[in-house]
Coordinates of C-alpha atoms in Angstrom, one line a residue:
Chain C
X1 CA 169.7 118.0 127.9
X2 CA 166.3 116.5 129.1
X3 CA 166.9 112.7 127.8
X4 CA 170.7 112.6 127.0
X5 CA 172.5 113.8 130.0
X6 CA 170.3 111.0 132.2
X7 CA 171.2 108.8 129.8
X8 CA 174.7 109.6 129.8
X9 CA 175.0 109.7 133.9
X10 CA 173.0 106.1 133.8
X11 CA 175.3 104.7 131.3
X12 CA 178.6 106.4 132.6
X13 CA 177.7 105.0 136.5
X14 CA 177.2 101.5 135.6
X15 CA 179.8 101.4 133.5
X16 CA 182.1 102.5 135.9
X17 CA 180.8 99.9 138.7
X18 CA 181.0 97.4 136.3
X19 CA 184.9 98.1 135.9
X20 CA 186.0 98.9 139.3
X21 CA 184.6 95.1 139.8
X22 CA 186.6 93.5 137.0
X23 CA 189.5 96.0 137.7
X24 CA 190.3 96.2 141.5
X25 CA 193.0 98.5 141.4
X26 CA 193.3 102.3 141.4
X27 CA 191.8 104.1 140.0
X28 CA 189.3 102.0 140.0
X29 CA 189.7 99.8 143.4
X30 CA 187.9 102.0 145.9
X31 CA 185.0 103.4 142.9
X32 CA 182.8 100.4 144.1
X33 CA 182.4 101.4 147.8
X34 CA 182.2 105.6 146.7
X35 CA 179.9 104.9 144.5
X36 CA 177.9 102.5 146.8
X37 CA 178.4 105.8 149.7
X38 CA 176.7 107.8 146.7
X39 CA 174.1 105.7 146.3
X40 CA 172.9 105.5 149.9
X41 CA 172.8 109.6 150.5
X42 CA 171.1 110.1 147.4
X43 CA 168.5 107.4 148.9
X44 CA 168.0 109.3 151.2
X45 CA 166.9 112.6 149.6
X46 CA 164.5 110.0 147.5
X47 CA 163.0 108.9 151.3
X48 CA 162.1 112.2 152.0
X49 CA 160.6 113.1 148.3
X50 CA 158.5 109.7 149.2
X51 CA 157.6 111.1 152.8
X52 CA 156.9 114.5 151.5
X53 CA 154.4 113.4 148.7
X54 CA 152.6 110.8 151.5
X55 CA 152.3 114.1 153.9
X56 CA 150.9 116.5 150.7
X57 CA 148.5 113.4 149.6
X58 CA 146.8 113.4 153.1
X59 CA 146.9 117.0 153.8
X60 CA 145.2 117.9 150.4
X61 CA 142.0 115.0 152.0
X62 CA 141.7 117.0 155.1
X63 CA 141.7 120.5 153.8
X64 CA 139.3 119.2 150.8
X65 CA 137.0 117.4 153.5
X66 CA 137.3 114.1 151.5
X67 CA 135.5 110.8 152.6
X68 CA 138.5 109.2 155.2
X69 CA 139.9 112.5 156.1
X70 CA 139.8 111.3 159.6
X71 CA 142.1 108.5 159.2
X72 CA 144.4 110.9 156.9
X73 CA 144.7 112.6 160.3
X74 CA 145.7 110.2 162.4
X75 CA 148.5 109.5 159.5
X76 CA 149.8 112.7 159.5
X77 CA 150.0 113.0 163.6
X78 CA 151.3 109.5 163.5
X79 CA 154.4 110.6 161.0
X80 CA 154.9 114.2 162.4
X81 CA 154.9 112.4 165.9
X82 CA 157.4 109.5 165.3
X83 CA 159.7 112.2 163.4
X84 CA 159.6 114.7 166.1
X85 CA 160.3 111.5 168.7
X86 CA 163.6 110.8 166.6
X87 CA 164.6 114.2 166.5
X88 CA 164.3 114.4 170.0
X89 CA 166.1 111.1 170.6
X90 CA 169.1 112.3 168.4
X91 CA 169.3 115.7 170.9
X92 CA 168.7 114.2 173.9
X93 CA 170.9 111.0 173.3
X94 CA 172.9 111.4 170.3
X95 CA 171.1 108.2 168.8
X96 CA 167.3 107.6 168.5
X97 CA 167.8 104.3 168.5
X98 CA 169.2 104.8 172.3
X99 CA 167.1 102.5 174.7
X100 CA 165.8 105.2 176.5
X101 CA 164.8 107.3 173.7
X102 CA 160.8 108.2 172.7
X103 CA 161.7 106.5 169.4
X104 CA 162.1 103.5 170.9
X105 CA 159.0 103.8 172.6
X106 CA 157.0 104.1 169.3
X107 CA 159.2 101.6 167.7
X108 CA 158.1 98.8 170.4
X109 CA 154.8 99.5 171.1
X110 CA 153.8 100.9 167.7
X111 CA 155.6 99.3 164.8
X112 CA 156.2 96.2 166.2
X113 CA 153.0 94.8 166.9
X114 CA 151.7 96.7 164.2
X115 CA 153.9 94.7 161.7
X116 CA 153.6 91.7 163.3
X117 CA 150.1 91.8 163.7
X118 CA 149.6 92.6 159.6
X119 CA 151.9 89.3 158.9
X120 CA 149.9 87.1 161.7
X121 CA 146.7 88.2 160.3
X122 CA 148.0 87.2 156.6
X123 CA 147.9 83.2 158.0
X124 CA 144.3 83.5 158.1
X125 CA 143.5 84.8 154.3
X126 CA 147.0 82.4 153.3
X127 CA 144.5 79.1 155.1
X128 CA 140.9 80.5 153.7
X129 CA 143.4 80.8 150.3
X130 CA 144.4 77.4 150.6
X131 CA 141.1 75.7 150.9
X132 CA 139.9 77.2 147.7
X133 CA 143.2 76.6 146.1
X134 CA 143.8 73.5 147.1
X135 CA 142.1 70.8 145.4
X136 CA 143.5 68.0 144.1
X137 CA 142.3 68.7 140.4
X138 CA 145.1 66.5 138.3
X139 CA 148.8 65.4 139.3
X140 CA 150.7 68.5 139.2
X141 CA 147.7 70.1 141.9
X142 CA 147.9 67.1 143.7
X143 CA 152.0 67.5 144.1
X144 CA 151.3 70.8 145.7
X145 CA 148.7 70.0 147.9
X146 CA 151.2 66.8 148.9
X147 CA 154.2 68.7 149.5
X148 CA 152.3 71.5 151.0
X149 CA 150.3 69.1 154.0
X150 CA 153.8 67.3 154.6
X151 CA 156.0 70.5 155.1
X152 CA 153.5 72.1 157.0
X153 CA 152.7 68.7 159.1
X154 CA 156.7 68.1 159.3
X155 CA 157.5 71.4 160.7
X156 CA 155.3 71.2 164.0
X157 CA 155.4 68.5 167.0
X158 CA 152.3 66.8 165.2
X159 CA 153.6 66.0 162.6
X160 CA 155.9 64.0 164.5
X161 CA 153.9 62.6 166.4
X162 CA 151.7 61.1 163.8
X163 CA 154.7 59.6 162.0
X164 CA 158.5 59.9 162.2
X165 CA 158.1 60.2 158.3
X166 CA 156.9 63.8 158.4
X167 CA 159.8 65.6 159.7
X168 CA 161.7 63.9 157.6
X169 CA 159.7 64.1 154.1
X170 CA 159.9 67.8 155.0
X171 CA 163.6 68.1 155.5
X172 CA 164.2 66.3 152.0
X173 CA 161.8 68.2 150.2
X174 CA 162.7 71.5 151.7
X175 CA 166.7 69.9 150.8
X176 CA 166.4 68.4 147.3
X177 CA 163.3 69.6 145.1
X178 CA 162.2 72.8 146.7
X179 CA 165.5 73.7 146.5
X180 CA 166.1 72.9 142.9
X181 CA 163.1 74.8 141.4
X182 CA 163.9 77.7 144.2
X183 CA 167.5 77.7 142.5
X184 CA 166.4 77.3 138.9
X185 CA 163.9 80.1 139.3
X186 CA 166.4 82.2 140.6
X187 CA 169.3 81.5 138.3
X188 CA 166.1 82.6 135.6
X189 CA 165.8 85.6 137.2
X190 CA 169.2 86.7 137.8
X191 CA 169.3 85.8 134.1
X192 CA 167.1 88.2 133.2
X193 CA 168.3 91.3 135.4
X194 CA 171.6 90.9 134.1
X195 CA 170.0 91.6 130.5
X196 CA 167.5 93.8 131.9
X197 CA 170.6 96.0 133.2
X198 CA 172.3 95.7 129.8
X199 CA 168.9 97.6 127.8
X200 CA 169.2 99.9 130.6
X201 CA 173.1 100.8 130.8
X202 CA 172.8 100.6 126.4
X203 CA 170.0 103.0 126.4
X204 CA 167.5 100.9 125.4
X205 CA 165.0 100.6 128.3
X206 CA 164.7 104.4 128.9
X207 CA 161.1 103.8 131.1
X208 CA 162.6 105.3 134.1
X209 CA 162.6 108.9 132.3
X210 CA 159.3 109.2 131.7
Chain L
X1 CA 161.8 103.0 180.5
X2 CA 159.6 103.2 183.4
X3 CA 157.1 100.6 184.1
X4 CA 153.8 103.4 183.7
X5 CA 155.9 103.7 180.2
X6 CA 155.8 100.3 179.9
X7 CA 152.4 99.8 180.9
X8 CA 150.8 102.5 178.7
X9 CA 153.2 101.0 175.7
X10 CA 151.6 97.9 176.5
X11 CA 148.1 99.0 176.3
X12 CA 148.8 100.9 172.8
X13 CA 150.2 98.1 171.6
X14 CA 147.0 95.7 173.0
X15 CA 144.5 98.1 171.3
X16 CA 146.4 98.3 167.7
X17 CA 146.8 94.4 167.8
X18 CA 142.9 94.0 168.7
X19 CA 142.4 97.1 165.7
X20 CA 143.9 94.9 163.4
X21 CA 142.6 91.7 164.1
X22 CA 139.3 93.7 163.7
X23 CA 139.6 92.9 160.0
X24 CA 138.8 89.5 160.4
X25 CA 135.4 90.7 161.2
X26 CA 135.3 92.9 158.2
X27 CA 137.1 96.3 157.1
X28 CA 136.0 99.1 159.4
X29 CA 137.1 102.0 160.9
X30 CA 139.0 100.9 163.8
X31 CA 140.9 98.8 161.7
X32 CA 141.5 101.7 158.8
X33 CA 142.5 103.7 161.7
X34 CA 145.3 101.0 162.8
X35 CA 146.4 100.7 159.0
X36 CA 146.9 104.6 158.4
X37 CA 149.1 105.0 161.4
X38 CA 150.9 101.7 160.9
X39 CA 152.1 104.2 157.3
X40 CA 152.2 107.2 159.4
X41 CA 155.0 105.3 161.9
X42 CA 156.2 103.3 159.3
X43 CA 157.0 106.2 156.9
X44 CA 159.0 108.3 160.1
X45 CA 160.7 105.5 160.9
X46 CA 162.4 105.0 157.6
X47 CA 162.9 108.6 157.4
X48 CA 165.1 108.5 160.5
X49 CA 166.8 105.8 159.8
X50 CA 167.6 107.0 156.5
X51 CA 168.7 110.1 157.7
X52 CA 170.4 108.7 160.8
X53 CA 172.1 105.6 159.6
X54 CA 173.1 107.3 155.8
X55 CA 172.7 110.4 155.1
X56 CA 174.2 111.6 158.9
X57 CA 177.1 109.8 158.6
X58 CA 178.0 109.5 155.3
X59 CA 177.6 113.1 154.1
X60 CA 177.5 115.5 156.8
X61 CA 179.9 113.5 159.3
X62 CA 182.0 112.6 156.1
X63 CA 182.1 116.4 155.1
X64 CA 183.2 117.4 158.9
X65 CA 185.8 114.6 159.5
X66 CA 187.5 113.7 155.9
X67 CA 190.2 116.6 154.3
X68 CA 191.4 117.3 150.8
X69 CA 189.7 115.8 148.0
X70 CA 187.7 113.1 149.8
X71 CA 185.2 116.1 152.0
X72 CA 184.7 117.6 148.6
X73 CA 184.2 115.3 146.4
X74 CA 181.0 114.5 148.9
X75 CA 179.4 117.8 147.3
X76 CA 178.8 115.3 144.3
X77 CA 176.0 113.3 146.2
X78 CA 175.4 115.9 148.1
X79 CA 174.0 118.1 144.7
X80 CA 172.5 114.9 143.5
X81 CA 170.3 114.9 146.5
X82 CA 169.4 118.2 146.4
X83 CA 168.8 117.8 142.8
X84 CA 166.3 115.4 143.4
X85 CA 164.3 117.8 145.7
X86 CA 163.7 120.0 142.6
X87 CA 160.7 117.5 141.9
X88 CA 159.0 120.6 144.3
X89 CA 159.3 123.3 141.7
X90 CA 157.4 122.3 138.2
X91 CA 160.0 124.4 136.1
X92 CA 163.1 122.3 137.4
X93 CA 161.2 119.3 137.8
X94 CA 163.2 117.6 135.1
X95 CA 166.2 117.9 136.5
X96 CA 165.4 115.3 139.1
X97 CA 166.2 112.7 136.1
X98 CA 169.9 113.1 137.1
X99 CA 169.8 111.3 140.8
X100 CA 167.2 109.4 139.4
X101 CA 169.3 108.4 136.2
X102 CA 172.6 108.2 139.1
X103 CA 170.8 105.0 141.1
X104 CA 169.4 103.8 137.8
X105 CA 172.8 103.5 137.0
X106 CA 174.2 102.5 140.2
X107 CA 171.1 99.7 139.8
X108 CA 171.9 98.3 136.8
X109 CA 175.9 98.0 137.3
X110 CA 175.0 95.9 140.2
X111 CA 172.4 94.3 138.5
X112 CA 175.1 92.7 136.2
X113 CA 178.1 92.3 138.4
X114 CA 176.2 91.4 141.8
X115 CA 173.8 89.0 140.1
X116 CA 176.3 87.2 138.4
X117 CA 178.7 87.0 141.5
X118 CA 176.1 86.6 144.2
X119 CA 173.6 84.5 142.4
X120 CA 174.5 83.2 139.0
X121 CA 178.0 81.4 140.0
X122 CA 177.4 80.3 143.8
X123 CA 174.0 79.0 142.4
X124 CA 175.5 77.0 139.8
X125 CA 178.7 76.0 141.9
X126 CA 176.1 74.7 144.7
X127 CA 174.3 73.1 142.3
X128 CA 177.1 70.8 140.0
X129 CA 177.6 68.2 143.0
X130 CA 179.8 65.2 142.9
X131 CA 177.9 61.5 142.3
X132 CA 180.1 59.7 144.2
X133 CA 178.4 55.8 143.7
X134 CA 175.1 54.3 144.3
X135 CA 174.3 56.2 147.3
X136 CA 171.7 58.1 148.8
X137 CA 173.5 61.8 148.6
X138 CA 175.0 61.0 145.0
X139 CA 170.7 60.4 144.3
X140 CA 169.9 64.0 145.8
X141 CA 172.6 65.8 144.0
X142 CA 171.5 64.0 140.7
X143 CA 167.8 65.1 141.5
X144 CA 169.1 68.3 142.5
X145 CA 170.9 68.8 139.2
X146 CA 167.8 67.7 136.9
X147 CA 165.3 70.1 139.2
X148 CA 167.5 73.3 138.6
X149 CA 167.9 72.6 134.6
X150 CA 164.1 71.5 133.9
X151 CA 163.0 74.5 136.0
X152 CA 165.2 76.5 133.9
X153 CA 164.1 75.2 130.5
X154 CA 160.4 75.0 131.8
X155 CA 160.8 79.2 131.9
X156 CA 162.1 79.0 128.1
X157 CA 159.6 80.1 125.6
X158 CA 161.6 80.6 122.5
X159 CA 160.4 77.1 121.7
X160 CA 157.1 75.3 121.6
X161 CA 157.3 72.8 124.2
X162 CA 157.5 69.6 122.1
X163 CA 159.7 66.3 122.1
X164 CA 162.1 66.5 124.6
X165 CA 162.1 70.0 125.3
X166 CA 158.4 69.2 126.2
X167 CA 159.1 66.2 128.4
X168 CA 162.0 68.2 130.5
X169 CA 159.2 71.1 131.0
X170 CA 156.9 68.9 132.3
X171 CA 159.5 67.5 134.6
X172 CA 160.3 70.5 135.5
X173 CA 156.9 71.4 136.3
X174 CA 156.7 69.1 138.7
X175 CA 159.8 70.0 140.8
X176 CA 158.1 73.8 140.6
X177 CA 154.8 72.3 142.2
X178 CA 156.4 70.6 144.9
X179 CA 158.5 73.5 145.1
X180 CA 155.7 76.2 145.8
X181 CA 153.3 73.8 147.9
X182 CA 156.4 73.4 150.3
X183 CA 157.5 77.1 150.2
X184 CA 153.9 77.7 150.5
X185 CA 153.7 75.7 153.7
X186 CA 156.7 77.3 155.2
X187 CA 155.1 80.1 154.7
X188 CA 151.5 79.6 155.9
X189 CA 153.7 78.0 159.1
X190 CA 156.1 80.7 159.7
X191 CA 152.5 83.4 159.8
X192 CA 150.9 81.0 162.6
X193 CA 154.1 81.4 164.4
X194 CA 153.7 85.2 164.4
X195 CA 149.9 84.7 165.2
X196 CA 150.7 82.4 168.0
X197 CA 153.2 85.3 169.2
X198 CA 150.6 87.9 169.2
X199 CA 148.1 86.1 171.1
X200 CA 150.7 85.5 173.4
X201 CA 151.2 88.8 174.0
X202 CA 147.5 89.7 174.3
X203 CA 146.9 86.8 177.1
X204 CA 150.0 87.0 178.7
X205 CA 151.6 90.8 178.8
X206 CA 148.0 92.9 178.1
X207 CA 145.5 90.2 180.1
X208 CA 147.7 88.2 182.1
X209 CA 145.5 85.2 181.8
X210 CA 148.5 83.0 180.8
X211 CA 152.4 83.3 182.4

């Protein structure tokens, strides 16, 4: 009951999907989109498991006075704040993501340059990482640290300035090789989900029910 | 929104831009303080969108608006996601293996049909170009071509890489190289542009120094 009934749902679900896309008629025709509907809700009663075990994780640091309980506060105000701004959004305007809602508000001034902020400060560790990273130890080092200087030379005004060749080095390398190994790599990967999903749908790879 | 709105919105967002960049000095608390409610936020935010752009819709509008079969059959996903809630209660903990075992399933069904559609076939259909003569696009789609199978075969370890299998790795190699230094680039370029942004925003809409 434990192992076999998840096993038999996993197996039974893809199976399924894997027919409605082979057979597009009914019964099967409209199984894709249902089962994609499925999929979705039940996502969203994961989210809130997620949410829920972030909110107990913090709560149990405050209440135990562990080291950083401060910060676990401002967490927990900052979650409990942005959900009671969308709930007030969805009653006041029928939509959180109306302009005029508080949820907004958070969104624009909060998350925003929050995220943004995160990403911009990446460039600096990405350029301290390239100096260590980049040295031209033997050819195939060197091909990165070539490619690298003329993408990045290529893609500002620069570049362009310096030489007309730089734009246009990065265009074909971005067009031709980058390209290929991008594709190759991904065609590998693909690859291996496909047989990844097989072990999983056969009953082989049962790590998910641990 | 009003511009007091705006203005205090600006000034939040001026003092949680400066609370990261604090990291740049080193970690401290101003900075931790920035990161734990950049999860607080981030963490409501996906709840309501969850909630508002999925579950909302598609099973408690669904249940109000469809008839027959099609409102009840949404009791299915419905249980599933209660289901998964049991994770609260150690004695029915294990029965949140069903929902999970549901969008393992729904994963790996996709995982065969979608990657095979969406990425197997266009990739190889993009990739098997015409040579049309001595010219320079029939050059590119040869180089192309080559790139995508060495990468490929550089990835296969069933073999020791000897003879030609050896030589088409370390061709392959070299298209990866070139590959990653240029994605890396792209990369490295697309986070200035985000960094240029954000100083932007702190000289021109926080400081006004700049227009």
């Amino acid at each position: 009951m434990k192992r076999t009934v998840p096993l038999l749902i996993t197996f039974l679900t893809g199976f399924f999907l894997i027919v409605s896309f082979f057979v597009p008629h009914e019964p099967f025709g409209q199984l894709e989109q249902r089962l994609l509907v499925w999929f979705a809700i039940v996502s969203g009663f994961a989210m809130l498991l997620g949410v829920d075990s972030l909110f107990r994780a913090h709560l149990k640091r405050i209440i135990r006075a562990r080291e950083g309980r401060w910060h676990s506060l401002a967490l927990l105000l900052s979650l409990v704040v942005t959900l009671a701004v969308g709930i007030i959004g969805f009653a006041k305007f029928g939509s959180p993501f109306h302009m005029q809602s508080p949820f907004m508000f958070v969104y624009t001034y909060g998350i925003i340059p929050l995220q943004a902020t995160m990403f911009a400060l990446l460039a600096f560790y990405i350029a301290s990482a390239s100096y260590r990273a980049f040295r031209a130890r033997n050819t195939v080092a060197t091909l990165l640290l070539v490619s690298a200087v003329i993408v990045m030379l290529g893609r500002v005004p620069i570049g362009a300035a310096i030489s007309q060749f730089f734009p246009v080095a990065q265009e074909w390398i971005m067009d031709v090789p980058q390209l290929a190994a991008k594709r190759g790599i991904q065609i590998g990967a693909a690859l291996g989900a496909v047989s990844m999903s097989l072990r999983i749908l056969l009953g082989i790879e049962r790590s998910y029910l641990s | 929104m009003g511009s007091t709105t705006m203005l205090i919105g600006t000034w939040i967002a001026g003092f949680l831009t400066l609370a990261i960049f604090s990291f740049l000095y080193k970690d401290n608390p101003v900075y931790k303080l920035a990161e734990h409610i950049y999860v607080g936020v981030s963490a409501g935010y996906w709840l309501i969108y969850v909630a508002f752009f999925d579950v909302y819709p598609m099973l408690i509008q669904g249940f109000q608006n469809e008839t027959g079969i099609e409102k009840w059959i949404l009791l299915v996903p419905g249980a599933l996601g209660l289901i998964m809630l049991s994770r609260w209660f150690p004695k029915t903990a294990w029965l949140s293996r069903w929902p999970i075992a549901f969008t393992v399933g729904i994963g790996a069904g996709l995982g065969i049909t979608a990657n095979i559609q969406g990425y197997v076939m266009p990739q190889l259909q993009a990739t098997l170009l015409p040579v049309t003569g001595w010219n320079i696009v029939s050059l590119n789609n040869v180089i192309l071509t080559v790139g995508v199978i060495t990468t490929i075969l550089y990835f296969y370890f069933s073999k020791p890489h000897k003879g030609a299998l050896g030589w088409m790795a370390r061709v392959g190699i070299v298209f990866i190289m070139v590959s990653f230094g240029a994605s890396f680039g792209y990369t490295l370029m697309a986070r200035i542009s985000l960094l240029i942004g954000r100083l932007y925003f702190l000289l021109s809409d926080l400081l006004h120094v700049i227009d």
